[in-house]
Amino acid sequence: MDMYPVFPLDRFLPYMPDVGKCERSLHELNLMWRMIEASAKMNCPAEARMILPTMAATRAGISQLEQDLVTSLAREKTNTVLAELATKSRYIIEIVVRNLYERTADVGFLATDQELCSFVAGLGGDAAAIRQRLRSYRSKYSVYDEVMLLAPDGTVLAQIDEAAPVSRSDDPLIAATLATDGYLETFRASDLRPGQRDALIYSRRMHHPETGAVIGVLCLCFRFEEEMARIFRTHRDQSGRSIMLLLDADDRVIASADPLWVPLGVQVPVNRSATPVLMKYAGRDYLLRTAGSVGYQGYPGPGGWQGQVMIPVDVAFGRADSDVLAGLAPEWAEGLLSHAHTFCPPLHEIIGAADMIRRVVWNGQVMSAGQEGDLARLQSVLEQISETGALSDALFSRSIGELFETVLASGLRDAEFASHLLVDLLDRNLYERANDCRWWALSPELAALLAGALPDRGARMERLLEYIHGLYTVYSSLLVYDLEGRIIARSGPCGAAMIDAESLAAVKRLRTEQDYHVTPFVASDLYDGKPTYVYHAALRAPADARTVIGGIAIVFDAATEFDAMLRGTLGGQAGLQGYFLDRSGAIIASTDPARPVGGRFEIAPHLSAMENGRSGSCLLTHDGHYALMGCTVSHGYREFKVSDGYPADVLAVVVESFGPVRDDLQSRLAAAPARKAPVGGGQGAEFATFFVGGTLFALSAAAVQEARAAARLTSVSMAGGTACLGLVALGDGEADAADFVWVYDLGLLVSGQRTSPDGRSQIVVVRHGARTVGLLVSELHGVAKFHPDDLIAVPLAGGDGGALVRQVIKAEQGERLIQLIDTARLFSLLTSAEARC
């Protein structure tokens, strides 16, 4: 249910010149229809009595459109902007939370490092060697700019940042950490990081390796400013119209994509819902969206932190140059438009309004067909209707085109941005995995246990692995194996006893502690036969770092984590599917049940051939549906996939489907309009023309009563007559049983193919003798006079369907042929079917 039914049109309309122009045009149309109706009532009231109700309905419809359509257009444009801001604001906070979740695990693992704990406890260890050990950890995780060991009184025992030396700290976080059984997250100015406005520090107390007593504090200092600048730089608005922010619980800016525009520390307005409201900052009106985090792996993120994106309203609706429609085949664009009700209701309303105007003109021409004498006075009214209808049609066509262009361009941008978010999430996540395996391989305890011959070494290693696994929940299992590939210890489910020979050989070849090995994304015995990535690092002899004695394998829980990435980013939107693919098109992850992991997905060649870090989007046919596709190729994160020698490209793909492809549109659009003589001019009979599927047909205008919207059809289930669809009421609603007629599917009668109803479908009411029926057609065309010489007999016309068309009309000097339905034969064919109905 819409929580904000009243849209503040007056606030937004001044910033939407195209919508304002539409409003003025609708008002002018309303006045023109009023003048035509008044003219008909004064000059030919008797002659116009048949068409006056339709004209009144048209005028009422235009009046309603003037009130409602403009509001719908403005609301749609506003909601489109707000939706884009919401996606970006949600991304800001979610990527921060996912990143910081890893920090809470890191500090928990490093605080238990036996070598570091022994040093802090005073049991030995060289300060220079400890500093080097801390730097070795930091070299794996370049997200930290400082790692510190502190005594309980705040004395700094070791640190790695020699550019900002600290000998002692009075920061209250030390006492708070000593009193906390878990990590502490601190974001503010601190004497631990002199010269920084705010420092993001993760701290955890350390314990004596023998007695368990609390002996000190470990601090990991996160590169907050650098990381936020990286996020903003990667996903900034290329046009410079909007700004991305990170806010604290008090709605104060703690990170800004442009501090000269919105400085750090200022309090800004927020909008945590989709409320279409303007908010003022620094004397300027903004549209904005604010998003909190839903948490990740049970970690809620820093308390109250929020992502926000703001855009000044005076530039929010500026229409960027776009030529999406120009590149589409006409039948493709028309087919997609037929599904406008599913992806853009205001667009559907405009199309409906345009069709209503066309039906008014068509009905007026039909009603005056063949009339002479006094009804000639009606011709001037009909000519005015026709001219005004053409103006209306031009207005609606222009509005349809502009809104359609906006919707498609916005959809393509959104899909492209979503794919960019997905590939960034994946690269960042797998960056952590590459670091974890190397980080844990430096554990002196694991290396000592693997190198030793203690009978309980397996159990002791498993206890350590289980502790680590409890901190890092994105893994299926953690494994330690020896130089023969035998798995000595494990945490989590794993039925295998050996590491595969290829991985073992690769681990033995790893030269330094910075090197690692990743298996291809294939089915693995370590993951219950399912495909995943397994990250390996070498465990080295305690006394000789050059000697490999085994390895550690971490099995990524790919099925769970990749699915969470895809679904979390797409937000469960109907018609939207997401995929991770490799360069060959093999599916790594998918939200589409029809395309499971391990299958293949062929995407547009120009997208699959893009360079790393590039994004693109296009419109296409996908699984028999009109769709758009966004794609981004992985670009790595920090050194991961950039300078570490690991080149596994992944493509993130987002597909949005709108509705089934319409097969009948190409031939319908290919049929150019038949040449029509002016109403009442020329010689010959008049014919009403319309489309059935993609074929143009005609009926004698004298037999046609009017056209009604197909939406007025009432389906009735009957025992016989497969072409019988139901009933349609004639008149304007106050009808009795005599005012209903049966409706038949003309497509089924003439070709054996059922007509696929859509927003343009109409019911043509036809009378022959005392019998009246309705015929479902695909679209109205026109009413025109044709000379008898333009009618040609169809040779060998036979069969029930073929017998309905015994003549064709030559239009455009014979360039087009219109099939003429024999009215008498049509009713003869319907007699038995109508009786069964």
PDB file of C-alpha atoms in Angstrom, residues 589-721:
ATOM      1  CA  ALA A 589      26.521 -18.632  -9.330  1.00  0.00           C
ATOM      2  CA  SER A 590      22.936 -17.937 -10.397  1.00  0.00           C
ATOM      3  CA  THR A 591      19.566 -16.888  -9.009  1.00  0.00           C
ATOM      4  CA  ASP A 592      17.878 -18.419 -12.057  1.00  0.00           C
ATOM      5  CA  PRO A 593      16.545 -21.955 -11.435  1.00  0.00           C
ATOM      6  CA  ALA A 594      16.692 -22.603 -15.189  1.00  0.00           C
ATOM      7  CA  ARG A 595      20.449 -21.921 -15.236  1.00  0.00           C
ATOM      8  CA  PRO A 596      22.120 -23.704 -12.330  1.00  0.00           C
ATOM      9  CA  VAL A 597      25.765 -23.591 -11.343  1.00  0.00           C
ATOM     10  CA  GLY A 598      27.912 -25.552 -13.776  1.00  0.00           C
ATOM     11  CA  GLY A 599      25.744 -24.758 -16.782  1.00  0.00           C
ATOM     12  CA  ARG A 600      26.486 -22.217 -19.470  1.00  0.00           C
ATOM     13  CA  PHE A 601      25.064 -18.813 -20.216  1.00  0.00           C
ATOM     14  CA  GLU A 602      25.808 -17.088 -23.494  1.00  0.00           C
ATOM     15  CA  ILE A 603      25.709 -13.322 -23.139  1.00  0.00           C
ATOM     16  CA  ALA A 604      26.006 -10.572 -25.727  1.00  0.00           C
ATOM     17  CA  PRO A 605      29.461 -11.000 -27.371  1.00  0.00           C
ATOM     18  CA  HIS A 606      30.422  -7.338 -26.987  1.00  0.00           C
ATOM     19  CA  LEU A 607      29.822  -7.634 -23.244  1.00  0.00           C
ATOM     20  CA  SER A 608      31.774 -10.851 -22.752  1.00  0.00           C
ATOM     21  CA  ALA A 609      34.719  -9.351 -24.654  1.00  0.00           C
ATOM     22  CA  MET A 610      35.018  -6.258 -22.427  1.00  0.00           C
ATOM     23  CA  GLU A 611      38.303  -5.498 -20.709  1.00  0.00           C
ATOM     24  CA  ASN A 612      38.751  -5.881 -16.961  1.00  0.00           C
ATOM     25  CA  GLY A 613      36.889  -3.279 -14.959  1.00  0.00           C
ATOM     26  CA  ARG A 614      34.612  -2.279 -17.843  1.00  0.00           C
ATOM     27  CA  SER A 615      30.831  -2.257 -17.636  1.00  0.00           C
ATOM     28  CA  GLY A 616      28.145  -2.314 -20.318  1.00  0.00           C
ATOM     29  CA  SER A 617      24.460  -2.909 -20.893  1.00  0.00           C
ATOM     30  CA  CYS A 618      22.092  -3.658 -23.758  1.00  0.00           C
ATOM     31  CA  LEU A 619      18.530  -4.585 -24.646  1.00  0.00           C
ATOM     32  CA  LEU A 620      17.976  -8.091 -25.962  1.00  0.00           C
ATOM     33  CA  THR A 621      15.651 -11.075 -26.201  1.00  0.00           C
ATOM     34  CA  HIS A 622      16.243 -13.483 -23.324  1.00  0.00           C
ATOM     35  CA  ASP A 623      14.406 -16.786 -22.938  1.00  0.00           C
ATOM     36  CA  GLY A 624      11.656 -15.557 -25.258  1.00  0.00           C
ATOM     37  CA  HIS A 625      11.191 -12.343 -23.255  1.00  0.00           C
ATOM     38  CA  TYR A 626      12.037  -8.716 -23.837  1.00  0.00           C
ATOM     39  CA  ALA A 627      14.896  -7.968 -21.446  1.00  0.00           C
ATOM     40  CA  LEU A 628      17.841  -5.768 -20.633  1.00  0.00           C
ATOM     41  CA  MET A 629      21.256  -6.943 -19.513  1.00  0.00           C
ATOM     42  CA  GLY A 630      23.997  -5.269 -17.491  1.00  0.00           C
ATOM     43  CA  CYS A 631      27.494  -6.723 -17.233  1.00  0.00           C
ATOM     44  CA  THR A 632      30.769  -5.868 -15.485  1.00  0.00           C
ATOM     45  CA  VAL A 633      34.100  -7.687 -15.737  1.00  0.00           C
ATOM     46  CA  SER A 634      36.045  -8.136 -12.504  1.00  0.00           C
ATOM     47  CA  HIS A 635      38.724  -5.541 -11.900  1.00  0.00           C
ATOM     48  CA  GLY A 636      40.319  -6.822  -8.708  1.00  0.00           C
ATOM     49  CA  TYR A 637      40.676  -5.103  -5.359  1.00  0.00           C
ATOM     50  CA  ARG A 638      43.880  -3.561  -4.080  1.00  0.00           C
ATOM     51  CA  GLU A 639      46.609  -6.032  -5.118  1.00  0.00           C
ATOM     52  CA  PHE A 640      44.209  -8.973  -5.562  1.00  0.00           C
ATOM     53  CA  LYS A 641      43.918  -9.850  -9.289  1.00  0.00           C
ATOM     54  CA  VAL A 642      45.899  -6.683  -9.998  1.00  0.00           C
ATOM     55  CA  SER A 643      49.508  -7.347  -9.056  1.00  0.00           C
ATOM     56  CA  ASP A 644      49.501 -10.733  -7.276  1.00  0.00           C
ATOM     57  CA  GLY A 645      49.593 -12.875 -10.410  1.00  0.00           C
ATOM     58  CA  TYR A 646      46.082 -14.347 -10.033  1.00  0.00           C
ATOM     59  CA  PRO A 647      44.189 -13.692 -13.325  1.00  0.00           C
ATOM     60  CA  ALA A 648      40.805 -15.422 -12.878  1.00  0.00           C
ATOM     61  CA  ASP A 649      38.268 -13.093 -14.539  1.00  0.00           C
ATOM     62  CA  VAL A 650      34.652 -13.191 -13.396  1.00  0.00           C
ATOM     63  CA  LEU A 651      31.709 -11.460 -15.061  1.00  0.00           C
ATOM     64  CA  ALA A 652      28.741 -10.250 -13.059  1.00  0.00           C
ATOM     65  CA  VAL A 653      25.555 -10.225 -15.158  1.00  0.00           C
ATOM     66  CA  VAL A 654      22.133  -8.808 -14.316  1.00  0.00           C
ATOM     67  CA  VAL A 655      19.102  -9.545 -16.512  1.00  0.00           C
ATOM     68  CA  GLU A 656      15.685  -7.926 -16.145  1.00  0.00           C
ATOM     69  CA  SER A 657      12.792  -9.455 -18.116  1.00  0.00           C
ATOM     70  CA  PHE A 658       9.635  -7.523 -18.990  1.00  0.00           C
ATOM     71  CA  GLY A 659       7.318  -9.918 -20.821  1.00  0.00           C
ATOM     72  CA  PRO A 660       7.019 -12.475 -23.651  1.00  0.00           C
ATOM     73  CA  VAL A 661       8.081 -11.551 -27.156  1.00  0.00           C
ATOM     74  CA  ARG A 662       5.208 -10.665 -29.479  1.00  0.00           C
ATOM     75  CA  ASP A 663       5.571 -12.602 -32.733  1.00  0.00           C
ATOM     76  CA  ASP A 664       2.887 -10.711 -34.659  1.00  0.00           C
ATOM     77  CA  LEU A 665       4.349  -7.223 -34.545  1.00  0.00           C
ATOM     78  CA  GLN A 666       6.863  -7.296 -37.374  1.00  0.00           C
ATOM     79  CA  SER A 667       4.299  -7.960 -40.062  1.00  0.00           C
ATOM     80  CA  ARG A 668       1.854  -5.481 -38.523  1.00  0.00           C
ATOM     81  CA  LEU A 669       4.434  -2.700 -38.527  1.00  0.00           C
ATOM     82  CA  ALA A 670       5.592  -3.672 -41.998  1.00  0.00           C
ATOM     83  CA  ALA A 671       2.084  -3.019 -43.312  1.00  0.00           C
ATOM     84  CA  ALA A 672       2.296   0.689 -44.088  1.00  0.00           C
ATOM     85  CA  PRO A 673      -0.949   2.654 -43.726  1.00  0.00           C
ATOM     86  CA  ALA A 674      -3.270   2.259 -46.703  1.00  0.00           C
ATOM     87  CA  ARG A 675      -3.857   5.400 -48.706  1.00  0.00           C
ATOM     88  CA  LYS A 676      -7.066   7.011 -47.452  1.00  0.00           C
ATOM     89  CA  ALA A 677      -9.246   9.524 -49.273  1.00  0.00           C
ATOM     90  CA  PRO A 678     -10.664  12.462 -47.304  1.00  0.00           C
ATOM     91  CA  VAL A 679     -13.827  11.554 -45.460  1.00  0.00           C
ATOM     92  CA  GLY A 680     -16.803  12.139 -47.778  1.00  0.00           C
ATOM     93  CA  GLY A 681     -14.596  12.773 -50.830  1.00  0.00           C
ATOM     94  CA  GLY A 682     -13.855  10.698 -53.877  1.00  0.00           C
ATOM     95  CA  GLN A 683     -15.826   7.843 -55.357  1.00  0.00           C
ATOM     96  CA  GLY A 684     -16.396   4.340 -54.089  1.00  0.00           C
ATOM     97  CA  ALA A 685     -17.401   2.452 -50.984  1.00  0.00           C
ATOM     98  CA  GLU A 686     -15.943   3.063 -47.541  1.00  0.00           C
ATOM     99  CA  PHE A 687     -14.155   0.363 -45.601  1.00  0.00           C
ATOM    100  CA  ALA A 688     -13.086   0.133 -41.962  1.00  0.00           C
ATOM    101  CA  THR A 689      -9.607  -1.363 -41.623  1.00  0.00           C
ATOM    102  CA  PHE A 690      -7.886  -3.025 -38.678  1.00  0.00           C
ATOM    103  CA  PHE A 691      -5.102  -5.465 -37.837  1.00  0.00           C
ATOM    104  CA  VAL A 692      -5.517  -9.088 -36.837  1.00  0.00           C
ATOM    105  CA  GLY A 693      -2.099 -10.197 -35.688  1.00  0.00           C
ATOM    106  CA  GLY A 694       0.231  -8.698 -38.262  1.00  0.00           C
ATOM    107  CA  THR A 695      -2.246  -8.738 -41.171  1.00  0.00           C
ATOM    108  CA  LEU A 696      -4.411  -5.853 -42.331  1.00  0.00           C
ATOM    109  CA  PHE A 697      -8.122  -6.647 -42.864  1.00  0.00           C
ATOM    110  CA  ALA A 698     -11.162  -4.621 -43.868  1.00  0.00           C
ATOM    111  CA  LEU A 699     -14.929  -4.735 -43.431  1.00  0.00           C
ATOM    112  CA  SER A 700     -17.558  -2.694 -45.220  1.00  0.00           C
ATOM    113  CA  ALA A 701     -17.937   0.433 -43.120  1.00  0.00           C
ATOM    114  CA  ALA A 702     -21.709   0.223 -43.592  1.00  0.00           C
ATOM    115  CA  ALA A 703     -21.713  -3.003 -41.552  1.00  0.00           C
ATOM    116  CA  VAL A 704     -19.561  -1.653 -38.733  1.00  0.00           C
ATOM    117  CA  GLN A 705     -21.296  -0.007 -35.782  1.00  0.00           C
ATOM    118  CA  GLU A 706     -18.384   1.076 -33.599  1.00  0.00           C
ATOM    119  CA  ALA A 707     -15.234  -0.103 -31.821  1.00  0.00           C
ATOM    120  CA  ARG A 708     -15.048  -0.821 -28.084  1.00  0.00           C
ATOM    121  CA  ALA A 709     -11.997  -1.326 -25.916  1.00  0.00           C
ATOM    122  CA  ALA A 710     -11.170  -5.034 -25.564  1.00  0.00           C
ATOM    123  CA  ALA A 711     -10.854  -4.458 -21.834  1.00  0.00           C
ATOM    124  CA  ARG A 712     -14.677  -4.270 -21.743  1.00  0.00           C
ATOM    125  CA  LEU A 713     -14.952  -7.938 -22.739  1.00  0.00           C
ATOM    126  CA  THR A 714     -16.627 -10.169 -20.160  1.00  0.00           C
ATOM    127  CA  SER A 715     -15.439 -13.745 -20.470  1.00  0.00           C
ATOM    128  CA  VAL A 716     -18.229 -16.293 -20.387  1.00  0.00           C
ATOM    129  CA  SER A 717     -17.584 -20.026 -20.238  1.00  0.00           C
ATOM    130  CA  MET A 718     -19.824 -21.845 -22.734  1.00  0.00           C
ATOM    131  CA  ALA A 719     -20.193 -25.417 -23.950  1.00  0.00           C
ATOM    132  CA  GLY A 720     -19.439 -24.800 -27.644  1.00  0.00           C
ATOM    133  CA  GLY A 721     -17.976 -22.383 -30.122  1.00  0.00           C
TER     134      GLY A 721
END
